[in-house]
XYZ file of C-alpha atoms in Angstrom:
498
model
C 5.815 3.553 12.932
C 3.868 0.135 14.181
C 3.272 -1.604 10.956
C -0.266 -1.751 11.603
C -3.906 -0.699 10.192
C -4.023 3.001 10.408
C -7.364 5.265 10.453
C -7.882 8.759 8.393
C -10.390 10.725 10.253
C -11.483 13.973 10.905
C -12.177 14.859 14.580
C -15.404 16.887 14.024
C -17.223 14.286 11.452
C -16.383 11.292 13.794
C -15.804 11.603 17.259
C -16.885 15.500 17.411
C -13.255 16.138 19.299
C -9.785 14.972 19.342
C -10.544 13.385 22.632
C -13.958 11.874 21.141
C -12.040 10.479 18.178
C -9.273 9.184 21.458
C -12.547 7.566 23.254
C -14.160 6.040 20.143
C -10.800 4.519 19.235
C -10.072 3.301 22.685
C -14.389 2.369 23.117
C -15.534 0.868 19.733
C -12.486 -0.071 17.959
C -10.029 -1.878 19.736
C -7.550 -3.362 18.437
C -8.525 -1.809 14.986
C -6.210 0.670 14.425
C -2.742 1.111 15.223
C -2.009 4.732 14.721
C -4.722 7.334 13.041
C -3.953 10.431 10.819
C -6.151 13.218 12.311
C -7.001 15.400 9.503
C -6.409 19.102 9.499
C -7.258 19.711 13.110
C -5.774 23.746 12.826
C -7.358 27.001 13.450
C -9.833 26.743 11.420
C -10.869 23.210 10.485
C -13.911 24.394 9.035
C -12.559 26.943 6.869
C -12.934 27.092 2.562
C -11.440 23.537 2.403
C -12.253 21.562 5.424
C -9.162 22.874 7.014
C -6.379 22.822 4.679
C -6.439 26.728 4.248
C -5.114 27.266 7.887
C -5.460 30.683 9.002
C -3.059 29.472 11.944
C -0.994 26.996 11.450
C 0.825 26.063 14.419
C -2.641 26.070 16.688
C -5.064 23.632 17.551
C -8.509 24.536 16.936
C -9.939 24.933 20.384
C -13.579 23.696 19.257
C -11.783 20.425 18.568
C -9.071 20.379 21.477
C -5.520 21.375 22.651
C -2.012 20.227 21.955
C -2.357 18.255 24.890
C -4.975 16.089 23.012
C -2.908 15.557 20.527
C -0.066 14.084 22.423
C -2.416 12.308 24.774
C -3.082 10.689 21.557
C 0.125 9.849 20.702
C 0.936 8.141 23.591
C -1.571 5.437 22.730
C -1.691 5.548 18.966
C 1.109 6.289 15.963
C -0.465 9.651 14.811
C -0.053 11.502 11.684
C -0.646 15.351 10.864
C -0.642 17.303 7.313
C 1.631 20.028 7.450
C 0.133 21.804 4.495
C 3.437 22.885 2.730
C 1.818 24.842 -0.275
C -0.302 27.634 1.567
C -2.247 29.535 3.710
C -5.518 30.850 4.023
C -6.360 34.642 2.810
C -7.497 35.180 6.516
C -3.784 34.558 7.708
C -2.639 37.351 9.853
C 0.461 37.269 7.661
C -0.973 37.976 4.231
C -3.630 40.017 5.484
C -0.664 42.454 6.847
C 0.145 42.531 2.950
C -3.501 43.085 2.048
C -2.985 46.437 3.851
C 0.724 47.454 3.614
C 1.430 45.690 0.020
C 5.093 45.410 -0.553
C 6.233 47.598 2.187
C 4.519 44.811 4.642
C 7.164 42.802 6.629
C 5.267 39.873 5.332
C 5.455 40.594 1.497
C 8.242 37.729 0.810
C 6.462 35.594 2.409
C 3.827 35.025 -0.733
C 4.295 34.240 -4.189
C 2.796 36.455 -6.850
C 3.094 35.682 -10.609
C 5.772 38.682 -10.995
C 7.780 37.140 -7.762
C 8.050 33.923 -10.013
C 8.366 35.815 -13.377
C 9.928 39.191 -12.727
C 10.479 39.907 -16.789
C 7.132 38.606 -17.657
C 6.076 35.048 -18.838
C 4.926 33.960 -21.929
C 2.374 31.587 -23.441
C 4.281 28.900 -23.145
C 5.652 30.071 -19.997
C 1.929 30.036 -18.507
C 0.352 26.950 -20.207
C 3.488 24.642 -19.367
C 2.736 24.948 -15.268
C 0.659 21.849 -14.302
C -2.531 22.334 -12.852
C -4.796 20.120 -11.003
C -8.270 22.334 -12.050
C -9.343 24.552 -15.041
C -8.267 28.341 -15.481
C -4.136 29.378 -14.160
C -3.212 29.378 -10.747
C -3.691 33.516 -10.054
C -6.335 35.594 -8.117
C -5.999 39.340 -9.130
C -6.158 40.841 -5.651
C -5.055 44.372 -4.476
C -2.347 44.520 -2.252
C -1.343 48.126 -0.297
C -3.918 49.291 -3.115
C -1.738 48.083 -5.760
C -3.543 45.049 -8.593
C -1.392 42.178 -8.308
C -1.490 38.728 -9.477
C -1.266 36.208 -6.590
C -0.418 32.677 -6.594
C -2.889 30.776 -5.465
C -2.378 26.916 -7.022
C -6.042 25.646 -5.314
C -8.543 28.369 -4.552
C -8.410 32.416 -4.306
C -8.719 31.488 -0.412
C -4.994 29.318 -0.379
C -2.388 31.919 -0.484
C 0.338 29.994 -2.109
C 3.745 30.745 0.267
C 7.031 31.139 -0.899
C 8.862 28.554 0.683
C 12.023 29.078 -0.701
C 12.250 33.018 1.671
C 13.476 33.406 4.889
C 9.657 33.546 6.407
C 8.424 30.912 4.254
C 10.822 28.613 5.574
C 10.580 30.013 9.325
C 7.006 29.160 9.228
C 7.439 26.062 7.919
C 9.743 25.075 10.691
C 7.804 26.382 13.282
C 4.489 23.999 12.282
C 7.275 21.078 12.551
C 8.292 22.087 16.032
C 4.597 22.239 17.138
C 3.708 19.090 15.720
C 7.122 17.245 16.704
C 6.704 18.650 20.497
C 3.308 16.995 20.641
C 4.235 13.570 20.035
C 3.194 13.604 16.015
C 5.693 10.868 14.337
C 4.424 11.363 11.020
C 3.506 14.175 8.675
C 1.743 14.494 5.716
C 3.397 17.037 3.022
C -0.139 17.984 1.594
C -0.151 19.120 -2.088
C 3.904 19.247 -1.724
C 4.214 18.703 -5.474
C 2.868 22.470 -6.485
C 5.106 24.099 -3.766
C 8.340 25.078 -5.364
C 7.353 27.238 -8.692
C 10.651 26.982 -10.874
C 10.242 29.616 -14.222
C 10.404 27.681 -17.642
C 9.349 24.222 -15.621
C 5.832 22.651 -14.826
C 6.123 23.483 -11.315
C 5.575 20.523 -10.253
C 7.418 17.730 -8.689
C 10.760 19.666 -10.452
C 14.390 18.902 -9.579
C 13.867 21.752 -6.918
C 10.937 19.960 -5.520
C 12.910 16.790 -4.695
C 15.232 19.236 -2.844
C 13.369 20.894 -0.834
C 11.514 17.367 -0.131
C 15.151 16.003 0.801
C 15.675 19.117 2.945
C 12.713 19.368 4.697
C 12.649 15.036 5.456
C 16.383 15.435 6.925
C 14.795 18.419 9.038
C 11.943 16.393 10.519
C 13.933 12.825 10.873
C 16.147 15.195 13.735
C 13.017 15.692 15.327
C 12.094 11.884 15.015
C 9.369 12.484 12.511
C 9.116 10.601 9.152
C 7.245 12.351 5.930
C 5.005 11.110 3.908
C 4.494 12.867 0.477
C 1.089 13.137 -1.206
C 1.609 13.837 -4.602
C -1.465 12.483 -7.555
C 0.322 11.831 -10.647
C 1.511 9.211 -13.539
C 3.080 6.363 -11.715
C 6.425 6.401 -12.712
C 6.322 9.327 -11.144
C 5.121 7.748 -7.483
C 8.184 4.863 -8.335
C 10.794 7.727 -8.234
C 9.197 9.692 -5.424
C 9.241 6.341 -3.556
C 13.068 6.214 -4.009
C 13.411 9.243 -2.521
C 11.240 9.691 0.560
C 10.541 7.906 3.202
C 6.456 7.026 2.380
C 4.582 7.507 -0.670
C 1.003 7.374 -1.192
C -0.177 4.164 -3.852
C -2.869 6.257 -5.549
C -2.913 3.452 -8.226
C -4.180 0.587 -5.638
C -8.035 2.121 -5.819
C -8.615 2.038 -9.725
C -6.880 -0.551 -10.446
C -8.594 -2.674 -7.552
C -12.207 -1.159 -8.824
C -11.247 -2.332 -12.614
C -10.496 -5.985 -11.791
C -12.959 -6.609 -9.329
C -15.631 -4.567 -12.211
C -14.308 -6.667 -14.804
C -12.772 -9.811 -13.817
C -9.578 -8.832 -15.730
C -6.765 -8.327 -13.034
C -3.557 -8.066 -15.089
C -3.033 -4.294 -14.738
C -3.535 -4.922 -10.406
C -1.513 -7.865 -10.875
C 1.582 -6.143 -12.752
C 1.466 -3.223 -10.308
C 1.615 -5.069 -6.939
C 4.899 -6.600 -8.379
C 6.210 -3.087 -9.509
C 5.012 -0.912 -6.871
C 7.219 0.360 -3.915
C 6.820 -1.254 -0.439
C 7.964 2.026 1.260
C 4.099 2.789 0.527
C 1.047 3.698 2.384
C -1.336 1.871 1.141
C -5.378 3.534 0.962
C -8.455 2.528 -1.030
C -10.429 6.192 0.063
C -9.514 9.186 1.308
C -11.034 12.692 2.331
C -9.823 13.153 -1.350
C -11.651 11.526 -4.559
C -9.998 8.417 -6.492
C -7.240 9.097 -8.400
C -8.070 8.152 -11.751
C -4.526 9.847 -13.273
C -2.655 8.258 -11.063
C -3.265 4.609 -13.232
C -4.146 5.967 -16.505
C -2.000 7.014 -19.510
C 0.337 10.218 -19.336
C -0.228 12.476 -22.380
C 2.472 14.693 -23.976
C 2.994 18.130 -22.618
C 3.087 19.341 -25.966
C 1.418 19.109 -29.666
C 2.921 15.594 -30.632
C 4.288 14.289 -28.200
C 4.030 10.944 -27.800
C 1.352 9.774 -24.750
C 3.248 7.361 -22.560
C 1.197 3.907 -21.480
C -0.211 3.505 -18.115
C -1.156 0.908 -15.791
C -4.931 0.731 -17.507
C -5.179 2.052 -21.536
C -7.654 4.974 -22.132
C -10.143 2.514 -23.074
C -9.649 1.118 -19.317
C -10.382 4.271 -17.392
C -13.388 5.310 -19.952
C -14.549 1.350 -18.394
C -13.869 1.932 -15.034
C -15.009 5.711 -14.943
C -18.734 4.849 -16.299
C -18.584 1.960 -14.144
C -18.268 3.542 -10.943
C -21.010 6.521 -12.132
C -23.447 3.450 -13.100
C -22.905 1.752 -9.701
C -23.447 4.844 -7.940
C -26.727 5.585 -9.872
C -24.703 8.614 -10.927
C -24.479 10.304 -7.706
C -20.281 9.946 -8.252
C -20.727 11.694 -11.625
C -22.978 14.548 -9.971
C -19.980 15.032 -7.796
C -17.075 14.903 -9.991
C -15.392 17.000 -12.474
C -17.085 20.497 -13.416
C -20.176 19.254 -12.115
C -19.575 20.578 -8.710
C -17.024 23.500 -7.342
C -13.375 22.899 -5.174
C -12.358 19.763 -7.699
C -9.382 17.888 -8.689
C -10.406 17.496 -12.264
C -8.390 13.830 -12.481
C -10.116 12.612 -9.454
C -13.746 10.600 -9.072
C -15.818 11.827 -6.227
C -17.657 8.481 -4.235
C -16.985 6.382 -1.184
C -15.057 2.882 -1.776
C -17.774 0.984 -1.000
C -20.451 2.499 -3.619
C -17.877 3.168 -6.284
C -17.707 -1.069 -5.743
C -21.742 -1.198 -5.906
C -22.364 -1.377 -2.127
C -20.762 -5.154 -2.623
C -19.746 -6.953 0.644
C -17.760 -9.424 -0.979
C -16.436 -7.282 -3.452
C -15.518 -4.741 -0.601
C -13.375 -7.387 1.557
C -11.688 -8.621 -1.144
C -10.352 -5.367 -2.415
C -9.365 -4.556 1.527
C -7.829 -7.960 1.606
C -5.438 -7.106 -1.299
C -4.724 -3.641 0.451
C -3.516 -4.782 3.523
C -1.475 -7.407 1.550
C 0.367 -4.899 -0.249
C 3.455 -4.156 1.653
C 3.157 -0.683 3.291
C 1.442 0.697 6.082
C -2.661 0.404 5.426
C -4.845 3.661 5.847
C -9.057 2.877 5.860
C -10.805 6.385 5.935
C -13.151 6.855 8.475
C -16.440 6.718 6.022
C -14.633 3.368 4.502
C -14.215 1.843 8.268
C -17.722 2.349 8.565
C -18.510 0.899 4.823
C -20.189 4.233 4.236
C -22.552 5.062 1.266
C -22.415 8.454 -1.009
C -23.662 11.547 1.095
C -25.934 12.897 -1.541
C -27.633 15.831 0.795
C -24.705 17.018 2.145
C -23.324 17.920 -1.627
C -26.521 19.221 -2.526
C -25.757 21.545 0.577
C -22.573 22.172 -0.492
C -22.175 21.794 -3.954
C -18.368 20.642 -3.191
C -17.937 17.409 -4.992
C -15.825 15.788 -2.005
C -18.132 16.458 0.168
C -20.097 13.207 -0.886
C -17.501 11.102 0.779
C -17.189 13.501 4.057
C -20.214 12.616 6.120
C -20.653 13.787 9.873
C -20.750 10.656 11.693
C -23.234 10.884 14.787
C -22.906 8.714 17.876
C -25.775 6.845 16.842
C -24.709 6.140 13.437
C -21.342 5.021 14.267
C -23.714 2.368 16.410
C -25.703 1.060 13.771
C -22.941 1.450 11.256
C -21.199 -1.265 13.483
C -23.853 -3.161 13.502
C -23.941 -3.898 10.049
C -21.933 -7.110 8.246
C -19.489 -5.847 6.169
C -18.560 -3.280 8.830
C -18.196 -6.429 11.441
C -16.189 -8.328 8.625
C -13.894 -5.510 8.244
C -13.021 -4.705 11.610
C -12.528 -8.624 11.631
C -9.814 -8.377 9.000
C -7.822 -5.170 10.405
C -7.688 -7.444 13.250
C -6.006 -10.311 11.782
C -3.711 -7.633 9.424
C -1.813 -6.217 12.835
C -1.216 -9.518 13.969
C -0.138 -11.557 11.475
C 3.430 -11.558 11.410
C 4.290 -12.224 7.745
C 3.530 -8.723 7.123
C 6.244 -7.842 9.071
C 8.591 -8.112 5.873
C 8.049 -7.026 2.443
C 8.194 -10.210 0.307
C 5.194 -10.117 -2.285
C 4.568 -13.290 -4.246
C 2.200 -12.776 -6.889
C 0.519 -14.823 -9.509
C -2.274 -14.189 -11.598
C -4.066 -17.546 -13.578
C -7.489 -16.035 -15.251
C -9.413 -14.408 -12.837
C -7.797 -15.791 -9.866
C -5.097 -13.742 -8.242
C -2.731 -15.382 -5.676
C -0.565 -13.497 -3.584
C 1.944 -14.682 -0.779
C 3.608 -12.454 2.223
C 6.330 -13.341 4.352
C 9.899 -14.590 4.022
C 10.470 -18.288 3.532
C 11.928 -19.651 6.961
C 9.713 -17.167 8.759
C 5.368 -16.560 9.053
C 4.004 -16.600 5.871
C 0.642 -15.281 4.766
C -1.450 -16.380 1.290
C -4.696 -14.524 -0.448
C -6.264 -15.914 -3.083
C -9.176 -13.811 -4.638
C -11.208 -14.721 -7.764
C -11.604 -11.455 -9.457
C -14.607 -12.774 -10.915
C -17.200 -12.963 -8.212
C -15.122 -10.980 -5.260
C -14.690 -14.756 -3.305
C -11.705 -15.271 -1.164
C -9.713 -17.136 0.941
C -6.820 -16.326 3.302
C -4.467 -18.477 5.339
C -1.600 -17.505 7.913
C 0.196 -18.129 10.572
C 0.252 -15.502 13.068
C 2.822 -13.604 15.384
C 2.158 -16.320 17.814
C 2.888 -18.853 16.065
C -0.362 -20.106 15.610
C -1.502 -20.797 11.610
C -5.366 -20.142 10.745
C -7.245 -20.241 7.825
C -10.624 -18.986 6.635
C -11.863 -20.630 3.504
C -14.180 -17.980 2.440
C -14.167 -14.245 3.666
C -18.137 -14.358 2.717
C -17.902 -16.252 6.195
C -17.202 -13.092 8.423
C -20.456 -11.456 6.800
C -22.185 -14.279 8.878
């Protein structure tokens, strides 16, 4: 993988295709992006959640393309696919075989019920231990054959939770890898991989048996030359031992911590992260998810008195930076977050990057500035690329709170999007991050002297690379020397707004 600025996009809300998103790569943003992950692109992508509740998996959606898309792709571009580990839709061909034959269906193992995972019967405790990323426990009462069962179904009663640890679970599993693999994918995305092995008397998530079938499944795909990323919101300890164990690992705490100093001026939680933090990391700011708020925050006890273990930020912190981000937006992010609006991650705030930052340019390329200084491989999100604002009407037609970061980009508003300065300035800076070559190792210098944070990339006899941001007012300045040896400098960042 090229260790260069990578785009998150989905083909239908920019581009229209997978050869549109191809063209308006190769057309509007060269030298931009070095690879692209190409959100759920399966049959359907429009489905109950934008195309993570594939009704067939190993199948391109032929409204958006072929297979052959895809690897035309890859021949120019590092591209990355989710292979959604944790389900499949209710429409499947598989479960709906169960729907009508119930446990005499071929299919039956396939799925996870709640007697499959607790055949003598769970208790209380058994029920309120598993961990769950929305309100209510993770079962849809739906006949099967004509018979009442309880189903798993960890995200909505339209996600069929499969059991991965069967025969057919794992046969289907491998089969998405070969499909992706054979069309030139060299990375995959385990989407939601921490809910999908459900151990009795555990959490069920991110177990012991988890890692396993992580380590399994990432020995599986490196034979097919494909490297894994996990995706996994949680406390960050948790990311640090993930990160030990995988080959990538999302840094969910990057975004709140970057939106508290830059809010607040005080940058010692950033600042004591980017020297803890794993560099086997792919670095984001926004997603087609919210910002992960637990993912920085304070991890409470699982039970009555148990002690609540620190965080990056205090409580206090993320009560700041929560009603921070819901003031800047004029409330549009709290309109879209929590109960407030259906098919939500209750630890997640719903808002683009640039709004949750108050629509500031400065702001904005300072925080993208630290990002691509991290060490890891950068992601910018499609509506982030394009410094997008909060799409207000489309959750009002949807009433799904992620939805307000998910706009459908057309032709002419990519245009004028382009047009505008902080969009310029940003393209500017992805730019300069594939072709500086201190980035090229993982060395991370950092020092933090009031609200001025200093950080320094590259090894000492080789290219070296310096950001210093005031944390204050969102100025910066950034010096280099690049892979061809020549050094630059640009004494305020303000200066690409121009």
């Amino acid at each position: 993988m090229r260790n260069q600025v990578q785009l998150i996009a989905y083909a239908d809300r920019f581009g229209g295709t997978i050869d549109g998103l191809h063209r308006l790569l190769d057309e509007k943003f060269a030298g931009v992006f070095g690879g692209v992950h190409v959100l759920p692109f399966y049959s359907p992508y429009d489905g109950a959640d934008a195309g993570f509740d594939p009704v067939d998996h190993t199948s391109v959606d032929p409204r958006l393309g072929t297979w052959a898309d895809i690897k035309s792709l890859a021949t120019s571009y590092d591209v990355m696919a989710d292979l959604i580990v944790n389900h499949v839709s209710s429409h499947s061909p598989q479960f709906q075989d169960v729907v009508a034959h119930g446990r005499d269906s071929a299919y039956a193992p396939m799925f996870l019920t709640m007697s499959s995972v607790f055949p003598d019967g769970a208790t209380e405790a058994d029920l309120t231990a598993i961990y769950r990323p929305r309100p209510g426990l993770p079962f849809t009462a739906l006949r099967l054959g004509g018979e009442l069962r309880y189903v798993w179904t960890t995200f909505t009663p339209e996600q069929i939770d499969i059991d991965i640890t069967s025969d057919l679970g794992r046969d289907y599993l491998h089969q998405i890898l070969d499909a992706v693999a054979e069309a030139g994918v060299g990375f995959v995305r385990l989407d939601a991989v921490g809910y999908a092995v459900k151990t009795p008397g555990t959490s069920c998530f991110m177990t012991p048996e988890t890692f396993d079938f992580i380590a399994a499944f990432t020995q599986r795909a490196r034979e097919r030359g494909v490297e894994v990323l996990v995706e996994v919101h949680s406390y960050y300890r948790d990311q640090v031992a993930i990160a030990e164990k995988v080959d990538f690992v999302y840094d969910f705490a990057l975004p709140p911590l970057l939106l508290y100093a830059l809010s607040t001026g005080d940058g010692a939680a950033l600042a004591a992260w980017l020297r803890d933090r794993p560099t086997n990391a792919v670095t984001v700011l926004d997603t087609h998810d919210g910002i992960g708020i637990i993912d920085a925050g304070p991890r409470r006890g699982e039970k009555a008195g148990d002690p609540v273990r620190p965080g990056l930020l205090t409580e206090e912190q993320v009560d700041t930076l929560v009603a921070g981000i819901h003031e800047r937006t004029g409330g549009s992010s709290q309109a879209a977050s929590g109960a407030t609006a259906s098919n939500l991650d209750l630890y997640q705030i719903n808002s683009t990057f640039y709004d949750a930052l108050g629509r500031d340019d400065a702001a904005y390329l300072a925080a993208r500035a630290i990002q691509f200084f991290a060490p890891g491989i950068p992601q910018v999100y499609y509506v982030g690329a394009l410094a997008g604002g909060n799409d207000t009407e489309l959750l009002a037609r949807t009433n799904v709170g992620r939805d307000i970061n998910r706009h459908y980009y057309s032709p002419a508003e990519i245009d004028a999007a382009l047009e505008q300065p902080a969009v310029r300035a940003l393209l500017q800076l992805c730019r300069l991050r594939n072709t500086i070559g201190a980035f090229d190792a993982d060395d991370l210098t950092v020092d933090l002297t009031g609200t001025v944070l200093t950080l320094h990339r590259g090894a000492t006899d080789g290219p070296r690379a310096c950001l210093t941001v005031d944390l204050g007012d969102g100025s910066a300045s950034m010096e280099w020397t690049g892979t061809d040896g020549v050094a630059g400098r640009l004494d305020d960042l303000r200066q690409l707004l121009d």
